Amino acid sequence: MTPSHIAFIMDGNGRWAERRHLPRKYGHKMGTKTLERVVDLAAKYGVKTVTFYAFSTENWSRPQAEIDYLFTIFRIFLDEIDKYKDKDVRIRFIGNLTKLPDDIVAACDKMVAETMSNDALTVVIALNYGSWEEIASAVNTLIESGKKDVDKQDIVDALYTREIPFPDLVVRTGGEVRLSNFLLLQSAYSELIFTDILWPDFDEKAFCSVLEEYSSRERKYGGLK
Ligand code: FPP
């Protein structure tokens, strides 16, 4: 079975660059190329949704120069709407966008609006995303709505991921074995794959081996099979 939704933790950009005695920003630049490659691979192999963890609520503690460079990369990505329109790709963002620079917020809104009716593939970009912040935001939404009794569906509908199916598979590159505050509720029953491959090196062979590993897993959702 091909997973319908894969979520990626794109780790290892910095180390990829450092191993080549290059500034870390080259790792992020190459990481952007990998993101584009994975979008094409997802479409090629019939995956319907891909989510990428591009900037976490914890990434603000990185050096300002690195944050500024990441924002430069995001601006370039946001400027390339036509590329995604041509591929019939719908773009969504999750995270607390209000904390980002105004021009980025406006460009995100524009990209979402202009790709809304595309349906070959949905690409979800997590920007200033963290599960704890998302849950706090959902709780505040529910309080504001005046609800006195909340069920699972109310929570699902108040998360940034509303209308996006939960990931079948979460893949983390770069060798670390943790979820780092990413889609903690949504991945409750996701399969998890951790690979040592650094994100800029994640190619078609790596993508296919992840699909193969997923198809060998038996999903039980807490029951017996
Ligand atoms: C983690 O690697 C990666 C990030 C914090 C940034 C990911 C962002 C991109 C790949 C840019 C592409 C995004 C878009 C939306 C175009 P790291 O720097 O922590 O690597 P390290 O663990 O080797 O230091």
PDB file of C-alpha atoms and ligand atoms in Angstrom:
ATOM      1  CA  MET A   1       0.000   0.000   0.000  1.00  0.00           C
ATOM      2  CA  THR A   2       1.208   3.495  -0.837  1.00  0.00           C
ATOM      3  CA  PRO A   3       0.790   5.931   2.055  1.00  0.00           C
ATOM      4  CA  SER A   4      -1.739   8.593   1.226  1.00  0.00           C
ATOM      5  CA  HIS A   5      -0.045  11.233   3.411  1.00  0.00           C
ATOM      6  CA  ILE A   6       3.681  11.377   4.259  1.00  0.00           C
ATOM      7  CA  ALA A   7       5.032  14.006   6.665  1.00  0.00           C
ATOM      8  CA  PHE A   8       8.753  14.798   6.543  1.00  0.00           C
ATOM      9  CA  ILE A   9      11.076  16.133   9.240  1.00  0.00           C
ATOM     10  CA  MET A  10      13.800  17.509   6.968  1.00  0.00           C
ATOM     11  CA  ASP A  11      16.832  17.145   9.251  1.00  0.00           C
ATOM     12  CA  GLY A  12      20.519  17.156   8.383  1.00  0.00           C
ATOM     13  CA  ASN A  13      20.923  20.255   6.201  1.00  0.00           C
ATOM     14  CA  GLY A  14      23.516  21.825   8.490  1.00  0.00           C
ATOM     15  CA  ARG A  15      25.611  18.658   8.760  1.00  0.00           C
ATOM     16  CA  TRP A  16      25.436  18.112   5.001  1.00  0.00           C
ATOM     17  CA  ALA A  17      27.063  21.530   4.525  1.00  0.00           C
ATOM     18  CA  GLU A  18      29.524  21.227   7.410  1.00  0.00           C
ATOM     19  CA  ARG A  19      30.838  17.910   6.020  1.00  0.00           C
ATOM     20  CA  ARG A  20      31.702  19.802   2.842  1.00  0.00           C
ATOM     21  CA  HIS A  21      33.250  22.718   4.775  1.00  0.00           C
ATOM     22  CA  LEU A  22      30.473  24.954   3.488  1.00  0.00           C
ATOM     23  CA  PRO A  23      28.365  27.428   5.490  1.00  0.00           C
ATOM     24  CA  ARG A  24      25.182  25.845   6.889  1.00  0.00           C
ATOM     25  CA  LYS A  25      23.049  27.924   4.560  1.00  0.00           C
ATOM     26  CA  TYR A  26      24.184  25.832   1.573  1.00  0.00           C
ATOM     27  CA  GLY A  27      22.640  22.856   3.325  1.00  0.00           C
ATOM     28  CA  HIS A  28      19.310  24.672   3.513  1.00  0.00           C
ATOM     29  CA  LYS A  29      19.641  25.671  -0.145  1.00  0.00           C
ATOM     30  CA  MET A  30      20.211  22.048  -1.163  1.00  0.00           C
ATOM     31  CA  GLY A  31      17.414  21.032   1.216  1.00  0.00           C
ATOM     32  CA  THR A  32      15.047  23.213  -0.780  1.00  0.00           C
ATOM     33  CA  LYS A  33      15.981  21.300  -3.933  1.00  0.00           C
ATOM     34  CA  THR A  34      15.219  18.075  -2.073  1.00  0.00           C
ATOM     35  CA  LEU A  35      11.802  19.433  -1.073  1.00  0.00           C
ATOM     36  CA  GLU A  36      11.055  20.125  -4.741  1.00  0.00           C
ATOM     37  CA  ARG A  37      12.311  16.654  -5.697  1.00  0.00           C
ATOM     38  CA  VAL A  38      10.112  15.017  -3.063  1.00  0.00           C
ATOM     39  CA  VAL A  39       7.048  16.962  -4.291  1.00  0.00           C
ATOM     40  CA  ASP A  40       7.663  15.494  -7.772  1.00  0.00           C
ATOM     41  CA  LEU A  41       8.298  12.008  -6.359  1.00  0.00           C
ATOM     42  CA  ALA A  42       5.099  12.142  -4.288  1.00  0.00           C
ATOM     43  CA  ALA A  43       3.114  12.984  -7.436  1.00  0.00           C
ATOM     44  CA  LYS A  44       4.935  10.286  -9.416  1.00  0.00           C
ATOM     45  CA  TYR A  45       4.247   7.530  -6.859  1.00  0.00           C
ATOM     46  CA  GLY A  46       0.622   8.446  -6.128  1.00  0.00           C
ATOM     47  CA  VAL A  47       0.988   9.998  -2.662  1.00  0.00           C
ATOM     48  CA  LYS A  48      -1.881  12.496  -2.206  1.00  0.00           C
ATOM     49  CA  THR A  49      -0.517  14.726   0.594  1.00  0.00           C
ATOM     50  CA  VAL A  50       3.033  15.607   1.711  1.00  0.00           C
ATOM     51  CA  THR A  51       3.827  17.757   4.729  1.00  0.00           C
ATOM     52  CA  PHE A  52       7.227  19.379   5.315  1.00  0.00           C
ATOM     53  CA  TYR A  53       8.470  20.715   8.689  1.00  0.00           C
ATOM     54  CA  ALA A  54      10.161  23.876   7.407  1.00  0.00           C
ATOM     55  CA  PHE A  55      10.360  26.055  10.536  1.00  0.00           C
ATOM     56  CA  SER A  56       9.480  25.066  14.075  1.00  0.00           C
ATOM     57  CA  THR A  57       8.421  27.219  17.024  1.00  0.00           C
ATOM     58  CA  GLU A  58      11.815  26.270  18.507  1.00  0.00           C
ATOM     59  CA  ASN A  59      13.823  27.372  15.441  1.00  0.00           C
ATOM     60  CA  TRP A  60      13.638  31.019  16.620  1.00  0.00           C
ATOM     61  CA  SER A  61      16.540  30.181  18.948  1.00  0.00           C
ATOM     62  CA  ARG A  62      18.886  29.709  15.959  1.00  0.00           C
ATOM     63  CA  PRO A  63      21.354  32.479  15.038  1.00  0.00           C
ATOM     64  CA  GLN A  64      19.515  35.441  13.450  1.00  0.00           C
ATOM     65  CA  ALA A  65      21.573  35.109  10.234  1.00  0.00           C
ATOM     66  CA  GLU A  66      20.371  31.514   9.773  1.00  0.00           C
ATOM     67  CA  ILE A  67      16.743  32.515  10.442  1.00  0.00           C
ATOM     68  CA  ASP A  68      17.073  35.363   7.930  1.00  0.00           C
ATOM     69  CA  TYR A  69      18.478  32.966   5.334  1.00  0.00           C
ATOM     70  CA  LEU A  70      15.613  30.512   5.892  1.00  0.00           C
ATOM     71  CA  PHE A  71      13.161  33.390   5.400  1.00  0.00           C
ATOM     72  CA  THR A  72      14.969  34.271   2.147  1.00  0.00           C
ATOM     73  CA  ILE A  73      14.453  30.674   1.001  1.00  0.00           C
ATOM     74  CA  PHE A  74      10.766  30.793   1.985  1.00  0.00           C
ATOM     75  CA  ARG A  75      10.326  34.038   0.015  1.00  0.00           C
ATOM     76  CA  ILE A  76      11.841  32.416  -3.102  1.00  0.00           C
ATOM     77  CA  PHE A  77       9.559  29.391  -2.670  1.00  0.00           C
ATOM     78  CA  LEU A  78       6.507  31.650  -2.214  1.00  0.00           C
ATOM     79  CA  ASP A  79       7.424  33.562  -5.343  1.00  0.00           C
ATOM     80  CA  GLU A  80       7.207  30.406  -7.462  1.00  0.00           C
ATOM     81  CA  ILE A  81       3.436  29.936  -7.377  1.00  0.00           C
ATOM     82  CA  ASP A  82       3.314  29.184 -11.112  1.00  0.00           C
ATOM     83  CA  LYS A  83       5.587  26.176 -10.698  1.00  0.00           C
ATOM     84  CA  TYR A  84       3.020  24.583  -8.358  1.00  0.00           C
ATOM     85  CA  LYS A  85       0.024  25.731 -10.372  1.00  0.00           C
ATOM     86  CA  ASP A  86       1.516  24.010 -13.432  1.00  0.00           C
ATOM     87  CA  LYS A  87       1.877  20.786 -11.451  1.00  0.00           C
ATOM     88  CA  ASP A  88      -1.738  20.978 -10.197  1.00  0.00           C
ATOM     89  CA  VAL A  89      -0.413  21.184  -6.624  1.00  0.00           C
ATOM     90  CA  ARG A  90      -2.449  22.709  -3.829  1.00  0.00           C
ATOM     91  CA  ILE A  91      -0.413  24.430  -1.100  1.00  0.00           C
ATOM     92  CA  ARG A  92      -1.461  24.748   2.551  1.00  0.00           C
ATOM     93  CA  PHE A  93       0.382  26.143   5.573  1.00  0.00           C
ATOM     94  CA  ILE A  94       0.159  25.042   9.194  1.00  0.00           C
ATOM     95  CA  GLY A  95       1.592  26.907  12.171  1.00  0.00           C
ATOM     96  CA  ASN A  96       1.283  30.310  13.781  1.00  0.00           C
ATOM     97  CA  LEU A  97       1.847  32.435  10.700  1.00  0.00           C
ATOM     98  CA  THR A  98       1.025  35.676  12.547  1.00  0.00           C
ATOM     99  CA  LYS A  99       4.497  35.680  14.133  1.00  0.00           C
ATOM    100  CA  LEU A 100       6.202  35.698  10.703  1.00  0.00           C
ATOM    101  CA  PRO A 101       7.164  38.840   8.727  1.00  0.00           C
ATOM    102  CA  ASP A 102       4.097  40.510   7.130  1.00  0.00           C
ATOM    103  CA  ASP A 103       5.257  39.987   3.538  1.00  0.00           C
ATOM    104  CA  ILE A 104       5.651  36.236   4.160  1.00  0.00           C
ATOM    105  CA  VAL A 105       2.161  36.014   5.679  1.00  0.00           C
ATOM    106  CA  ALA A 106       0.699  37.852   2.660  1.00  0.00           C
ATOM    107  CA  ALA A 107       2.596  35.602   0.220  1.00  0.00           C
ATOM    108  CA  CYS A 108       1.388  32.473   2.056  1.00  0.00           C
ATOM    109  CA  ASP A 109      -2.233  33.685   1.827  1.00  0.00           C
ATOM    110  CA  LYS A 110      -1.781  34.399  -1.878  1.00  0.00           C
ATOM    111  CA  MET A 111      -0.263  30.987  -2.551  1.00  0.00           C
ATOM    112  CA  VAL A 112      -3.088  29.210  -0.720  1.00  0.00           C
ATOM    113  CA  ALA A 113      -5.749  31.221  -2.583  1.00  0.00           C
ATOM    114  CA  GLU A 114      -4.184  30.704  -6.014  1.00  0.00           C
ATOM    115  CA  THR A 115      -3.650  26.960  -5.655  1.00  0.00           C
ATOM    116  CA  MET A 116      -6.886  26.176  -3.819  1.00  0.00           C
ATOM    117  CA  SER A 117      -8.609  24.378  -6.669  1.00  0.00           C
ATOM    118  CA  ASN A 118      -5.622  22.194  -7.633  1.00  0.00           C
ATOM    119  CA  ASP A 119      -5.948  18.544  -6.694  1.00  0.00           C
ATOM    120  CA  ALA A 120      -3.184  16.286  -8.017  1.00  0.00           C
ATOM    121  CA  LEU A 121      -1.244  16.660  -4.755  1.00  0.00           C
ATOM    122  CA  THR A 122      -1.568  18.692  -1.553  1.00  0.00           C
ATOM    123  CA  VAL A 123       1.680  20.114  -0.161  1.00  0.00           C
ATOM    124  CA  VAL A 124       1.524  21.278   3.444  1.00  0.00           C
ATOM    125  CA  ILE A 125       4.303  23.528   4.732  1.00  0.00           C
ATOM    126  CA  ALA A 126       4.713  23.756   8.515  1.00  0.00           C
ATOM    127  CA  LEU A 127       5.930  27.298   9.258  1.00  0.00           C
ATOM    128  CA  ASN A 128       6.406  28.453  12.840  1.00  0.00           C
ATOM    129  CA  TYR A 129       4.738  25.167  13.735  1.00  0.00           C
ATOM    130  CA  GLY A 130       4.928  23.290  17.028  1.00  0.00           C
ATOM    131  CA  SER A 131       2.405  20.813  18.398  1.00  0.00           C
ATOM    132  CA  TRP A 132       2.210  22.439  21.836  1.00  0.00           C
ATOM    133  CA  GLU A 133       1.517  25.855  20.324  1.00  0.00           C
ATOM    134  CA  GLU A 134      -1.056  24.264  17.991  1.00  0.00           C
ATOM    135  CA  ILE A 135      -2.841  22.574  20.898  1.00  0.00           C
ATOM    136  CA  ALA A 136      -2.860  25.813  22.954  1.00  0.00           C
ATOM    137  CA  SER A 137      -4.275  27.642  19.947  1.00  0.00           C
ATOM    138  CA  ALA A 138      -6.946  24.949  19.476  1.00  0.00           C
ATOM    139  CA  VAL A 139      -7.928  25.146  23.163  1.00  0.00           C
ATOM    140  CA  ASN A 140      -8.245  28.944  22.910  1.00  0.00           C
ATOM    141  CA  THR A 141     -10.406  28.583  19.766  1.00  0.00           C
ATOM    142  CA  LEU A 142     -12.679  26.175  21.620  1.00  0.00           C
ATOM    143  CA  ILE A 143     -12.918  28.451  24.688  1.00  0.00           C
ATOM    144  CA  GLU A 144     -13.782  31.416  22.446  1.00  0.00           C
ATOM    145  CA  SER A 145     -16.498  29.347  20.735  1.00  0.00           C
ATOM    146  CA  GLY A 146     -18.151  28.974  24.144  1.00  0.00           C
ATOM    147  CA  LYS A 147     -18.082  25.152  24.108  1.00  0.00           C
ATOM    148  CA  LYS A 148     -18.537  23.540  27.520  1.00  0.00           C
ATOM    149  CA  ASP A 149     -17.927  19.965  26.437  1.00  0.00           C
ATOM    150  CA  VAL A 150     -15.345  19.047  23.834  1.00  0.00           C
ATOM    151  CA  ASP A 151     -15.026  15.789  21.874  1.00  0.00           C
ATOM    152  CA  LYS A 152     -12.311  14.441  19.571  1.00  0.00           C
ATOM    153  CA  GLN A 153     -13.864  15.916  16.420  1.00  0.00           C
ATOM    154  CA  ASP A 154     -14.013  19.387  18.015  1.00  0.00           C
ATOM    155  CA  ILE A 155     -10.258  19.170  18.675  1.00  0.00           C
ATOM    156  CA  VAL A 156      -9.532  17.867  15.157  1.00  0.00           C
ATOM    157  CA  ASP A 157     -11.492  20.807  13.726  1.00  0.00           C
ATOM    158  CA  ALA A 158      -9.633  23.353  15.866  1.00  0.00           C
ATOM    159  CA  LEU A 159      -6.118  22.189  14.920  1.00  0.00           C
ATOM    160  CA  TYR A 160      -4.094  23.909  12.165  1.00  0.00           C
ATOM    161  CA  THR A 161      -4.418  20.635  10.234  1.00  0.00           C
ATOM    162  CA  ARG A 162      -8.221  20.810  10.009  1.00  0.00           C
ATOM    163  CA  GLU A 163      -9.348  19.261   6.689  1.00  0.00           C
ATOM    164  CA  ILE A 164      -5.933  17.633   6.196  1.00  0.00           C
ATOM    165  CA  PRO A 165      -5.918  13.858   6.793  1.00  0.00           C
ATOM    166  CA  PHE A 166      -3.578  12.558   9.508  1.00  0.00           C
ATOM    167  CA  PRO A 167      -0.217  11.328   8.187  1.00  0.00           C
ATOM    168  CA  ASP A 168       0.022   7.608   7.460  1.00  0.00           C
ATOM    169  CA  LEU A 169       3.773   7.893   7.709  1.00  0.00           C
ATOM    170  CA  VAL A 170       6.211  10.294   9.367  1.00  0.00           C
ATOM    171  CA  VAL A 171       9.770  10.216   7.994  1.00  0.00           C
ATOM    172  CA  ARG A 172      12.688  11.886   9.742  1.00  0.00           C
ATOM    173  CA  THR A 173      16.014  12.176   7.955  1.00  0.00           C
ATOM    174  CA  GLY A 174      19.363  13.010   9.577  1.00  0.00           C
ATOM    175  CA  GLY A 175      19.716  10.176  12.082  1.00  0.00           C
ATOM    176  CA  GLU A 176      17.909  11.611  15.132  1.00  0.00           C
ATOM    177  CA  VAL A 177      15.131   9.429  16.527  1.00  0.00           C
ATOM    178  CA  ARG A 178      12.517  11.854  17.844  1.00  0.00           C
ATOM    179  CA  LEU A 179       9.448  13.799  16.685  1.00  0.00           C
ATOM    180  CA  SER A 180      10.571  17.246  17.887  1.00  0.00           C
ATOM    181  CA  ASN A 181       7.094  18.681  18.591  1.00  0.00           C
ATOM    182  CA  PHE A 182       5.817  17.752  15.089  1.00  0.00           C
ATOM    183  CA  LEU A 183       2.214  16.579  14.547  1.00  0.00           C
ATOM    184  CA  LEU A 184       2.172  14.854  17.950  1.00  0.00           C
ATOM    185  CA  LEU A 185      -1.587  14.264  18.019  1.00  0.00           C
ATOM    186  CA  GLN A 186      -1.951  13.658  14.296  1.00  0.00           C
ATOM    187  CA  SER A 187       0.780  10.988  14.310  1.00  0.00           C
ATOM    188  CA  ALA A 188      -0.795   8.982  17.149  1.00  0.00           C
ATOM    189  CA  TYR A 189      -1.161   5.979  14.822  1.00  0.00           C
ATOM    190  CA  SER A 190       1.247   6.931  12.046  1.00  0.00           C
ATOM    191  CA  GLU A 191       4.068   4.650  11.047  1.00  0.00           C
ATOM    192  CA  LEU A 192       7.448   6.221  11.843  1.00  0.00           C
ATOM    193  CA  ILE A 193      10.609   5.843   9.762  1.00  0.00           C
ATOM    194  CA  PHE A 194      13.961   7.286  10.832  1.00  0.00           C
ATOM    195  CA  THR A 195      16.803   7.283   8.327  1.00  0.00           C
ATOM    196  CA  ASP A 196      20.439   8.355   8.675  1.00  0.00           C
ATOM    197  CA  ILE A 197      20.346   9.924   5.204  1.00  0.00           C
ATOM    198  CA  LEU A 198      20.803  13.705   5.448  1.00  0.00           C
ATOM    199  CA  TRP A 199      17.881  15.636   3.934  1.00  0.00           C
ATOM    200  CA  PRO A 200      19.831  17.104   0.964  1.00  0.00           C
ATOM    201  CA  ASP A 201      20.819  13.520  -0.007  1.00  0.00           C
ATOM    202  CA  PHE A 202      17.247  12.163   0.146  1.00  0.00           C
ATOM    203  CA  ASP A 203      16.741  10.994  -3.431  1.00  0.00           C
ATOM    204  CA  GLU A 204      14.400   8.746  -5.420  1.00  0.00           C
ATOM    205  CA  LYS A 205      16.108   5.581  -4.150  1.00  0.00           C
ATOM    206  CA  ALA A 206      15.623   6.739  -0.538  1.00  0.00           C
ATOM    207  CA  PHE A 207      12.012   7.728  -1.264  1.00  0.00           C
ATOM    208  CA  CYS A 208      11.270   4.300  -2.753  1.00  0.00           C
ATOM    209  CA  SER A 209      12.889   2.478   0.143  1.00  0.00           C
ATOM    210  CA  VAL A 210      10.671   4.424   2.541  1.00  0.00           C
ATOM    211  CA  LEU A 211       7.589   3.401   0.499  1.00  0.00           C
ATOM    212  CA  GLU A 212       8.785  -0.202   0.572  1.00  0.00           C
ATOM    213  CA  GLU A 213       9.370  -0.140   4.344  1.00  0.00           C
ATOM    214  CA  TYR A 214       5.893   1.363   4.864  1.00  0.00           C
ATOM    215  CA  SER A 215       4.221  -1.326   2.763  1.00  0.00           C
ATOM    216  CA  SER A 216       5.869  -4.018   4.905  1.00  0.00           C
ATOM    217  CA  ARG A 217       4.327  -2.579   8.099  1.00  0.00           C
ATOM    218  CA  GLU A 218       1.060  -3.919   9.446  1.00  0.00           C
ATOM    219  CA  ARG A 219      -1.114  -1.106  10.744  1.00  0.00           C
ATOM    220  CA  LYS A 220      -3.301  -2.040  13.699  1.00  0.00           C
ATOM    221  CA  TYR A 221      -4.636   1.255  15.114  1.00  0.00           C
ATOM    222  CA  GLY A 222      -4.653  -0.258  18.594  1.00  0.00           C
ATOM    223  CA  GLY A 223      -6.663  -3.322  17.551  1.00  0.00           C
ATOM    224  CA  LEU A 224      -5.752  -6.874  16.583  1.00  0.00           C
ATOM    225  CA  LYS A 225      -5.175  -8.017  13.019  1.00  0.00           C
TER     226      LYS A 225
HETATM  227  C1  FPP B   1      16.827  21.046   9.853  1.00  0.00           C
HETATM  228  O1  FPP B   1      18.177  20.818   9.501  1.00  0.00           O
HETATM  229  C2  FPP B   1      16.208  21.872   8.814  1.00  0.00           C
HETATM  230  C3  FPP B   1      15.594  23.057   9.038  1.00  0.00           C
HETATM  231  C4  FPP B   1      15.464  23.682  10.369  1.00  0.00           C
HETATM  232  C5  FPP B   1      15.079  23.853   7.918  1.00  0.00           C
HETATM  233  C6  FPP B   1      14.359  23.085   6.848  1.00  0.00           C
HETATM  234  C7  FPP B   1      14.091  23.996   5.737  1.00  0.00           C
HETATM  235  C8  FPP B   1      14.337  23.726   4.433  1.00  0.00           C
HETATM  236  C9  FPP B   1      14.821  22.440   3.925  1.00  0.00           C
HETATM  237  C10 FPP B   1      14.071  24.809   3.461  1.00  0.00           C
HETATM  238  C11 FPP B   1      12.996  24.440   2.497  1.00  0.00           C
HETATM  239  C12 FPP B   1      11.680  24.909   2.905  1.00  0.00           C
HETATM  240  C13 FPP B   1      10.828  25.549   2.070  1.00  0.00           C
HETATM  241  C14 FPP B   1       9.456  25.825   2.517  1.00  0.00           C
HETATM  242  C15 FPP B   1      11.203  25.994   0.726  1.00  0.00           C
HETATM  243  P1  FPP B   1      19.329  21.279  10.482  1.00  0.00           P
HETATM  244  O2  FPP B   1      19.763  22.633  10.075  1.00  0.00           O
HETATM  245  O3  FPP B   1      18.867  21.189  11.915  1.00  0.00           O
HETATM  246  O4  FPP B   1      20.434  20.226  10.195  1.00  0.00           O
HETATM  247  P2  FPP B   1      21.540  19.695  11.227  1.00  0.00           P
HETATM  248  O5  FPP B   1      20.812  18.871  12.261  1.00  0.00           O
HETATM  249  O6  FPP B   1      22.437  18.872  10.357  1.00  0.00           O
HETATM  250  O7  FPP B   1      22.224  20.901  11.805  1.00  0.00           O
END
